[in-house]
Tab-separated table of C-alpha atoms and ligand atoms in Angstrom:
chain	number	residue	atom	x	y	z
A	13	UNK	CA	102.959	113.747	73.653
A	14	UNK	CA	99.520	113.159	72.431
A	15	UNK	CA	97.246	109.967	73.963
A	16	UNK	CA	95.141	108.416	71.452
A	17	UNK	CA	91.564	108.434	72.852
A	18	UNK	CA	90.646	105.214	72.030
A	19	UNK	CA	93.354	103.319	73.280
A	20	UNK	CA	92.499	104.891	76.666
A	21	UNK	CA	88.753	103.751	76.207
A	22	UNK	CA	90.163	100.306	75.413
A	23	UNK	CA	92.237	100.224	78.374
A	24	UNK	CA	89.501	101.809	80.904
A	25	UNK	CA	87.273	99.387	79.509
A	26	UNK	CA	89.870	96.515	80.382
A	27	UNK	CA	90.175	97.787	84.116
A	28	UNK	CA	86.515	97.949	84.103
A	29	UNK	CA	86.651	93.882	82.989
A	30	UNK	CA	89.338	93.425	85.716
A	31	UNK	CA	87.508	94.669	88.575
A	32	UNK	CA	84.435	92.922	87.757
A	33	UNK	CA	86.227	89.520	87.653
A	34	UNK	CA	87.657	90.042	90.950
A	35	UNK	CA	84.039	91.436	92.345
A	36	UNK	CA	82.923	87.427	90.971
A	37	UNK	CA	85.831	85.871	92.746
A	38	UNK	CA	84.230	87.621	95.407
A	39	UNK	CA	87.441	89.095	96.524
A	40	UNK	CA	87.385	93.214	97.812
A	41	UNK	CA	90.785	94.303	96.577
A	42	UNK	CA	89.980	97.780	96.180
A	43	UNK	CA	90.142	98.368	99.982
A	44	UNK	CA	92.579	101.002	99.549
A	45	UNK	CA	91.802	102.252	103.247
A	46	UNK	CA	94.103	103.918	105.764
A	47	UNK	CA	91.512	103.053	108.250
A	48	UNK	CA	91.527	99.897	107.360
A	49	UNK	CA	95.020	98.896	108.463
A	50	UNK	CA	96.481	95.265	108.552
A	51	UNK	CA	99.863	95.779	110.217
A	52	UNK	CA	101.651	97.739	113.087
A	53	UNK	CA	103.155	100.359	110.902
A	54	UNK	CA	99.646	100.979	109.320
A	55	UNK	CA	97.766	100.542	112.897
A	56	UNK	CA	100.035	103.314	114.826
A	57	UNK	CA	99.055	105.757	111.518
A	58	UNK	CA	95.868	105.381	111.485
A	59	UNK	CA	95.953	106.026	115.456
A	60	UNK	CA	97.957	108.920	115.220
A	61	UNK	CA	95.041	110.414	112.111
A	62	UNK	CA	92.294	110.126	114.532
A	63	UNK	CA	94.020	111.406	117.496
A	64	UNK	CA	94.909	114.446	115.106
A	65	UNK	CA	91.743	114.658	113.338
A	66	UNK	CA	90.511	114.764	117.194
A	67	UNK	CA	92.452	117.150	118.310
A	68	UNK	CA	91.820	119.579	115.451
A	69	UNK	CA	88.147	118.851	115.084
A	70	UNK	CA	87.743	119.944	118.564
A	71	UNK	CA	89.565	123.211	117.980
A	72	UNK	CA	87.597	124.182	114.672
A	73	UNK	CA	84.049	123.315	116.381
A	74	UNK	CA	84.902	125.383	119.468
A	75	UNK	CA	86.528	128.878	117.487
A	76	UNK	CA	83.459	128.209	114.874
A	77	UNK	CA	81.364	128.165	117.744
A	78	UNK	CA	82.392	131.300	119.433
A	79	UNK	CA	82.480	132.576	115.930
A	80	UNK	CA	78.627	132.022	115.632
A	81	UNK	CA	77.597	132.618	118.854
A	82	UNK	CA	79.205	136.084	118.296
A	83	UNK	CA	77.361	136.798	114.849
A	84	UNK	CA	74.349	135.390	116.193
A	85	UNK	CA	74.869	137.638	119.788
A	86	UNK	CA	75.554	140.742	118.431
A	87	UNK	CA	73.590	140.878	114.692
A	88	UNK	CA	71.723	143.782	115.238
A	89	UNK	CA	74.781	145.832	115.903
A	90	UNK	CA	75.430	148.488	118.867
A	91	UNK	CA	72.127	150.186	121.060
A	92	UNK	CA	71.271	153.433	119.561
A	93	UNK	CA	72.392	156.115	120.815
A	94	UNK	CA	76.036	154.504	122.239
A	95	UNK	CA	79.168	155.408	121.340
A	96	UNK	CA	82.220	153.901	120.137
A	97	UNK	CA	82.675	150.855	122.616
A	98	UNK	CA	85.746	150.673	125.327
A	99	UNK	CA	89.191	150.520	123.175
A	100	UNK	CA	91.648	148.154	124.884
A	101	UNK	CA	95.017	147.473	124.072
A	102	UNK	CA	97.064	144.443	124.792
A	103	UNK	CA	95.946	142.511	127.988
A	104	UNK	CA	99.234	140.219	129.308
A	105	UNK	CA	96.631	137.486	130.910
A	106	UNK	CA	94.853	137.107	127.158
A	107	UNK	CA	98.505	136.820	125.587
A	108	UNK	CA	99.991	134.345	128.197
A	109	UNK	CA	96.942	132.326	127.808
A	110	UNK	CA	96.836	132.413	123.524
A	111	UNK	CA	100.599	131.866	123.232
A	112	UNK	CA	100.936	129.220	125.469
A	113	UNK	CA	97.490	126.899	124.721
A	114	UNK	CA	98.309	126.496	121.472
A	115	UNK	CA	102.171	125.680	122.483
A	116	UNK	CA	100.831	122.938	124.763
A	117	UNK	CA	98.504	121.977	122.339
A	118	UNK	CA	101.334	121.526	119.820
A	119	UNK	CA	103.751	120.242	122.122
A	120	UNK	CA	100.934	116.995	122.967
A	121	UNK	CA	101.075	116.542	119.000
A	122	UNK	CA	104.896	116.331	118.570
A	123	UNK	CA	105.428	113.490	121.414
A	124	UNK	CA	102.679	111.322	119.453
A	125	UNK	CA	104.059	112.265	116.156
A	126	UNK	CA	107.889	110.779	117.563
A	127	UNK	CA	106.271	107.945	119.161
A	128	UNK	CA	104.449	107.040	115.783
A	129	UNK	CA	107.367	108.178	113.944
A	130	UNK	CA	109.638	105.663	116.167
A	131	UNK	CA	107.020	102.591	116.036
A	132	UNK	CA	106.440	102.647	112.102
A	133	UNK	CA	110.783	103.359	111.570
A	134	UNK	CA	111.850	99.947	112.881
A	135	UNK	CA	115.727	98.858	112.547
A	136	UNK	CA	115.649	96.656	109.794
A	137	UNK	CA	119.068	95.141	111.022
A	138	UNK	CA	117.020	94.110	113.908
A	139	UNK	CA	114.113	92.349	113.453
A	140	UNK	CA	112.266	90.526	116.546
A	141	UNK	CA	113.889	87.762	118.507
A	142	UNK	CA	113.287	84.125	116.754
A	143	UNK	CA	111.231	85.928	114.189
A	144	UNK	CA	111.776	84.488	110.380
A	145	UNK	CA	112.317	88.166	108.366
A	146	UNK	CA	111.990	88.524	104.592
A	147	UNK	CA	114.183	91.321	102.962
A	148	UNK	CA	113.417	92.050	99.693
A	149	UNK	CA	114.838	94.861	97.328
A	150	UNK	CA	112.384	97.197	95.602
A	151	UNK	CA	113.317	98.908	92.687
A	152	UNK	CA	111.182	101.147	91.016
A	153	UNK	CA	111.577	101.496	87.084
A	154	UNK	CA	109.450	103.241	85.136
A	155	UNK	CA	106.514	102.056	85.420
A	156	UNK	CA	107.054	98.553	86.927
A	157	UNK	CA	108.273	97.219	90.287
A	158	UNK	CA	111.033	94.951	90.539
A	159	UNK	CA	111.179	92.849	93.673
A	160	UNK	CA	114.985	91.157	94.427
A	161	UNK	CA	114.230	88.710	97.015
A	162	UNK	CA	117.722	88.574	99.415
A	163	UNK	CA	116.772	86.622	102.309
A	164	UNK	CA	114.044	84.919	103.781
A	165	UNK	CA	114.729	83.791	107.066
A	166	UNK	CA	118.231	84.211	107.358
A	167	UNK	CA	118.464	82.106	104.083
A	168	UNK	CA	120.752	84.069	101.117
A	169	UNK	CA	117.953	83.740	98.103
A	170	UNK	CA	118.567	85.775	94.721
A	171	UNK	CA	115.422	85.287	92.622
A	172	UNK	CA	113.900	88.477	91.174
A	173	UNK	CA	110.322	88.686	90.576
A	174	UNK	CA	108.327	91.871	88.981
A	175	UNK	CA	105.300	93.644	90.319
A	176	UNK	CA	103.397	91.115	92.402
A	177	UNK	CA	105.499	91.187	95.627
A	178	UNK	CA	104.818	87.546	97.537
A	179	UNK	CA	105.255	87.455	101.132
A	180	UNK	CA	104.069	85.510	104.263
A	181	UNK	CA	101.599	85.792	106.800
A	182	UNK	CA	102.944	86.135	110.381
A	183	UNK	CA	101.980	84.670	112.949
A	184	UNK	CA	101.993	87.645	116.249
A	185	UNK	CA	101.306	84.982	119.063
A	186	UNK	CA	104.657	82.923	118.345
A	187	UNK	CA	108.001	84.780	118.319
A	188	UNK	CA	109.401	81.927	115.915
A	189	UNK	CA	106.706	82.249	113.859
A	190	UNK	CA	106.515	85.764	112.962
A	191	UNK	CA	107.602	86.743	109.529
A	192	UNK	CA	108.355	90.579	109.399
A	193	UNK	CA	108.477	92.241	105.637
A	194	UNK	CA	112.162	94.548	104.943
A	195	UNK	CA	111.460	96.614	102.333
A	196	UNK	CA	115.227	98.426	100.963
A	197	UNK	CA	113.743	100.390	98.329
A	198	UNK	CA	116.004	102.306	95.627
A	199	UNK	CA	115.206	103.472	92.139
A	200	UNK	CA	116.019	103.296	88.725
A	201	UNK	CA	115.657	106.419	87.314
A	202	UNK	CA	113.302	108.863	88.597
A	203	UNK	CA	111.197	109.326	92.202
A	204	UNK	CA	108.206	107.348	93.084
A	205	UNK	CA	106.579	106.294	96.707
A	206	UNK	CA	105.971	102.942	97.638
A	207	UNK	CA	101.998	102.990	99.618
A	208	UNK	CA	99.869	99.790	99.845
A	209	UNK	CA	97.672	101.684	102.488
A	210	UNK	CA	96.452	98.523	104.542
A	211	UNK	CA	100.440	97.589	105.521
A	212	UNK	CA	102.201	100.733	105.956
A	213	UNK	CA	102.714	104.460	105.233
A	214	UNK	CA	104.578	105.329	102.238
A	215	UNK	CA	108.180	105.927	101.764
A	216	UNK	CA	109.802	107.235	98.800
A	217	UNK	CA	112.235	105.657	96.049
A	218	UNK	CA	114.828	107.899	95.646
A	219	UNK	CA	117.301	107.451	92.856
A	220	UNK	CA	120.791	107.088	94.495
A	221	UNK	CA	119.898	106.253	98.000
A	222	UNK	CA	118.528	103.199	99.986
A	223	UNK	CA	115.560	103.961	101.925
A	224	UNK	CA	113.759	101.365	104.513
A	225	UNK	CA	110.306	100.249	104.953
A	226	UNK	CA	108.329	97.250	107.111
A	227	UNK	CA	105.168	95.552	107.431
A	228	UNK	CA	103.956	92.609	109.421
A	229	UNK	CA	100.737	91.318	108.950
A	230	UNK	CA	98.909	88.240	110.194
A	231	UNK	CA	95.429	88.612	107.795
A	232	UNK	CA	96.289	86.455	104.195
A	233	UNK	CA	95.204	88.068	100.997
A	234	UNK	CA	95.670	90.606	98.221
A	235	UNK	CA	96.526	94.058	98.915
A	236	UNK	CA	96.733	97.019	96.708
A	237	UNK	CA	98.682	100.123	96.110
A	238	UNK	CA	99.525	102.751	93.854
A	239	UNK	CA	102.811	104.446	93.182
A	240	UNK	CA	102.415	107.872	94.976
A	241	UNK	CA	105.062	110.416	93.750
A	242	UNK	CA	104.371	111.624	90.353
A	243	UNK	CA	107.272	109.928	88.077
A	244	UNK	CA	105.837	110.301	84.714
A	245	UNK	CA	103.532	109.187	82.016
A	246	UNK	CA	102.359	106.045	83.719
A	247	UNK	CA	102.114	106.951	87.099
A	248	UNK	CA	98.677	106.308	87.552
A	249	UNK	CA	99.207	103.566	86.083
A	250	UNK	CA	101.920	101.734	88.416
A	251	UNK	CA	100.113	99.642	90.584
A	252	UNK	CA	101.206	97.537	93.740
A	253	UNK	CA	100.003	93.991	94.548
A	254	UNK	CA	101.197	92.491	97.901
A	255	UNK	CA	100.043	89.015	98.227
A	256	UNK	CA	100.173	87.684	101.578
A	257	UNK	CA	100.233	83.549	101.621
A	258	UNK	CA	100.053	81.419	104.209
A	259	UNK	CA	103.496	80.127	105.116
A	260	UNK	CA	102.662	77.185	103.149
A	261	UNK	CA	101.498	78.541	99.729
A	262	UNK	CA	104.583	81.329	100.302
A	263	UNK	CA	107.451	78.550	100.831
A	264	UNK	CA	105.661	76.532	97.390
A	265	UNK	CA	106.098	80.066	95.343
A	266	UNK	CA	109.716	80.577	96.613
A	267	UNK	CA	110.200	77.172	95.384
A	268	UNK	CA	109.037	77.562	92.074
A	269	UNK	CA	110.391	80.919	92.063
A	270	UNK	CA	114.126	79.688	92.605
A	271	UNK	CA	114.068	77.493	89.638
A	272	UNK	CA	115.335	78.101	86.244
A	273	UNK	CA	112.770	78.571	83.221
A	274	UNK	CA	112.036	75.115	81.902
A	275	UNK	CA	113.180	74.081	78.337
A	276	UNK	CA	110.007	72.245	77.159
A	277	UNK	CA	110.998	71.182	73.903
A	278	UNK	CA	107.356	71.479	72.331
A	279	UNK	CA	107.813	75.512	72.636
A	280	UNK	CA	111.487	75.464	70.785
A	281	UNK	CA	110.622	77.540	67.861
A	282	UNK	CA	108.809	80.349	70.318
A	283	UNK	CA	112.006	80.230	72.791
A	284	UNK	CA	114.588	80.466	69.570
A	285	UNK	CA	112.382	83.445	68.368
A	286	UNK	CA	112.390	85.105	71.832
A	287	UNK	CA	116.090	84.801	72.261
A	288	UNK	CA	116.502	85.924	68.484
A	289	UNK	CA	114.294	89.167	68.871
A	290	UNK	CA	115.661	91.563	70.881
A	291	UNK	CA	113.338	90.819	73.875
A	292	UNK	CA	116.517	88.865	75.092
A	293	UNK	CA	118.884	92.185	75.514
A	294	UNK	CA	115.373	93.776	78.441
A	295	UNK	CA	114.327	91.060	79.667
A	296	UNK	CA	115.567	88.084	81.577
A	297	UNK	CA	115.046	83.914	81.970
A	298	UNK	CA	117.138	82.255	83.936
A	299	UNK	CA	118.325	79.210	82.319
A	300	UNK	CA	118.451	80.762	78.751
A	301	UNK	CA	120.429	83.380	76.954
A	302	UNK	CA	118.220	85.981	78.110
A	303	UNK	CA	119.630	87.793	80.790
A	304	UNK	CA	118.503	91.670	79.802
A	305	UNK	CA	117.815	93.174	83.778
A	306	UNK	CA	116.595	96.381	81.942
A	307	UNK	CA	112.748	94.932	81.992
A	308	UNK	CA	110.864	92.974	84.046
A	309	UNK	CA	112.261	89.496	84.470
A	310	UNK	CA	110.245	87.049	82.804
A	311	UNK	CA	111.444	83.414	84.133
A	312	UNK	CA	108.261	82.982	86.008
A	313	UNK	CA	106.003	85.200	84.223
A	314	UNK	CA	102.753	83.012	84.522
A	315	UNK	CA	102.994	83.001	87.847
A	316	UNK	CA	101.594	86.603	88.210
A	317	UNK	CA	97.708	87.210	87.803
A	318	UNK	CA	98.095	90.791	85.881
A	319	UNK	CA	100.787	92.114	83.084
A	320	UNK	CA	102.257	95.260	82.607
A	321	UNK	CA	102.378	96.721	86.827
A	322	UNK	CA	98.975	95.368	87.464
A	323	UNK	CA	96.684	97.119	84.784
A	324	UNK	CA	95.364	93.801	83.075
A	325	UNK	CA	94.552	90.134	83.900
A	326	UNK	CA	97.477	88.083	82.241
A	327	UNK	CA	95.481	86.561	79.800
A	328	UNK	CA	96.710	85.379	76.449
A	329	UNK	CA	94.762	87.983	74.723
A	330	UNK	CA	96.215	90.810	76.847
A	331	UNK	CA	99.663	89.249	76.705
A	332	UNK	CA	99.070	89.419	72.907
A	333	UNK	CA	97.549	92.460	72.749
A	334	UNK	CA	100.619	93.916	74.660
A	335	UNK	CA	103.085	92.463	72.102
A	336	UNK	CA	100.908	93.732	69.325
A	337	UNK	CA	101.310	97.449	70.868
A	338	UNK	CA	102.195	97.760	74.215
A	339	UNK	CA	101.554	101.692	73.676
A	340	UNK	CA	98.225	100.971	73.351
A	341	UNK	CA	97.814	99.600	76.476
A	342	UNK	CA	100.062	101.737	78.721
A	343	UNK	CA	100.700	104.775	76.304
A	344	UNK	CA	104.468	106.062	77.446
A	345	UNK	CA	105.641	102.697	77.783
A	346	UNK	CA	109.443	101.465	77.912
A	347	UNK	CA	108.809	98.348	75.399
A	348	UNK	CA	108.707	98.700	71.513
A	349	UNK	CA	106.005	97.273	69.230
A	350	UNK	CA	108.034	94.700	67.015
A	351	UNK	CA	105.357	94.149	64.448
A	352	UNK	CA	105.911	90.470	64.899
A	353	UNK	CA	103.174	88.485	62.252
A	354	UNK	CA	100.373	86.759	63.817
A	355	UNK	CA	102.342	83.274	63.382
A	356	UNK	CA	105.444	84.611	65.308
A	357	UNK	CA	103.249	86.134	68.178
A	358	UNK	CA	101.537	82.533	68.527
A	359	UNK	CA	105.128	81.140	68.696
A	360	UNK	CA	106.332	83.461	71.304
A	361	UNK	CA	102.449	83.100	73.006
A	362	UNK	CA	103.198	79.184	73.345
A	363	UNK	CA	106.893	79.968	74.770
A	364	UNK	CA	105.778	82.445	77.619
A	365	UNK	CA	102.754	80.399	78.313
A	366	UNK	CA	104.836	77.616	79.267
A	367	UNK	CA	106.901	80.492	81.730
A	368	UNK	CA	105.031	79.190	84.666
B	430	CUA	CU1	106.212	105.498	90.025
B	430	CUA	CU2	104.668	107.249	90.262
């Protein structure tokens, strides 16, 4: 399929906007570091790369060394007037030593890779005595994340929320007040990986099977990811926020996150239109007829700071923009342009504004 230049320019030139807002908020979001890590999972990887980068380094500087040394030693070739030098074949010392250095040597690097293996693949069915876990459900759709919130500290919840996964800061120093993060992801349709660097390694979305993550991380803030198995068109372009609140702000967005949609009878018209377009059979708001589960659910869509898996602020003028032509802004997209007039967009504008 062919990607109209300029739509690209437009949306590069919106990303450009984005990051500059967040440089004034004075916020560093695009710490996308593995070195950088935040959480156990994250801290035993980033171990186990410089133990390996170690281990490796040391073995390329010492063969490149020799290697030198020799070209360096012997440039000018054999003494006049020698012969062919000594031919020697096999020598059981030399292949004792070669087989089994590089054995040990491998050996040393599978017992750290279980133990890392065993510290970042944590039972989710059982988290740390007293602690307060959050399980969520991650489903990846193409090209948005849908986050179904099941329990949060042994409480049943149900809400589902879309692309800006919420979660609380722990707290390492008191058993009861540790909050570790259960990832089950699954997918939709296709493959993707689920990688927000600073919290944990990534783990795949496979369509047809549950797989487990965890994170655990005592630092508040934004974090950022990036969907990291090719699953199409958008790709690139299916981005992961992880907010991490303070146990506080978290338990005030479950809150609001539990209730219904409110019915504020100065957007009427927008809501009737919404529920009269065909929005109503993707999407979802509880508390109205919409209950489509096909797109990302909307009850509590102005409670997220970007639209359409992270790409833009969610401003009015993006949020109209995206109605206008949501193909223009994420070329490959799921949603239709409806080709609603400017009067009907301001309708439906007013409705999800009120979404909050
Ligand atoms: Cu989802 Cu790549």
């Amino acid at each position: 399929m062919s990607l109209p230049t300029h739509s690209q320019e437009r949306v590069r030139g919106e990303g450009m906007m984005f990051a500059v807002l967040l440089l004034a908020e004075n916020r560093v979001p695009e710490n996308l570091s593995m070195f950088d890590p935040v959480s156990p999972p994250a801290e035993s990887i980033k171990s186990l790369s410089f133990l390996m980068l170690a281990i490796t380094g040391a073995i390329f500087v010492i063969v490149e060394a020799i290697l030198i040394y020799a070209i360096y030693r012997f440039r000018h070739g054999p003494p006049k007037g020698t012969g062919e030098p000594a031919q020697v074949y096999g020598s059981t010392p030399i292949e004792i030593a070669w087989t089994a250095a590089p054995a040990l040597i491998v050996f040393v690097m599978m017992l750290v890779i279980a133990r890392t293996l065993w510290e970042v693949k944590v039972d989710p069915n059982k988290p740390p005595k007293d602690s307060q876990p959050v399980r969520v459900t991650v489903i990846g759709h193409q090209w948005w994340w849908e986050y179904r919130y099941e329990n949060i500290s042994g409480e049943k919840c149900g809400f589902i929320a879309a692309n800006e996964l919420h979660v609380p800061a722990s707290n390492f120093s008191i058993a009861s007040e540790r909050r570790p993060v259960y990832l089950s992801l699954q997918s939709a349709v296709v493959c993707h990986s689920y990688w927000v660097p600073r919290l944990a390694g990534k783990t795949d979305l496979i369509p047809g099977r549950t797989n487990h993550m965890w994170f655990e991380t005592g630092m508040t803030g934004l974090y950022l990811g990036q969907c990291a198995e090719f699953c199409g068109t958008q790709h690139a372009k299916m981005l992961l926020r992880v907010y991490v609140d303070t146990p506080d702000d978290f338990a005030r967005w479950v809150e609001n996150q539990k209730k219904d949609a409110v019915a504020d009878p100065a957007v009427k018209e927008g809501r009737n239109l919404f529920l009269s377009q065909s929005c109503a059979s993707c999407h979802q708001i509880r508390g109205t007829s919409a209950v489509g589960t096909y797109a990302p659910d909307l009850t509590h869509l102005m409670s997220r700071q970007t639209i359409a898996s992270g790409i833009v602020p969610n401003t009015r003028e993006n949020l109209r923009a995206w109605l206008i032509d949501p193909e223009k802004m994420k070329p490959g997209c799921r949603m239709p342009a409806f080709g609603l007039s400017e009067e009907k967009l301001d309708l439906i504008l007013n409705y999800l504004e009120t979404l909050r």
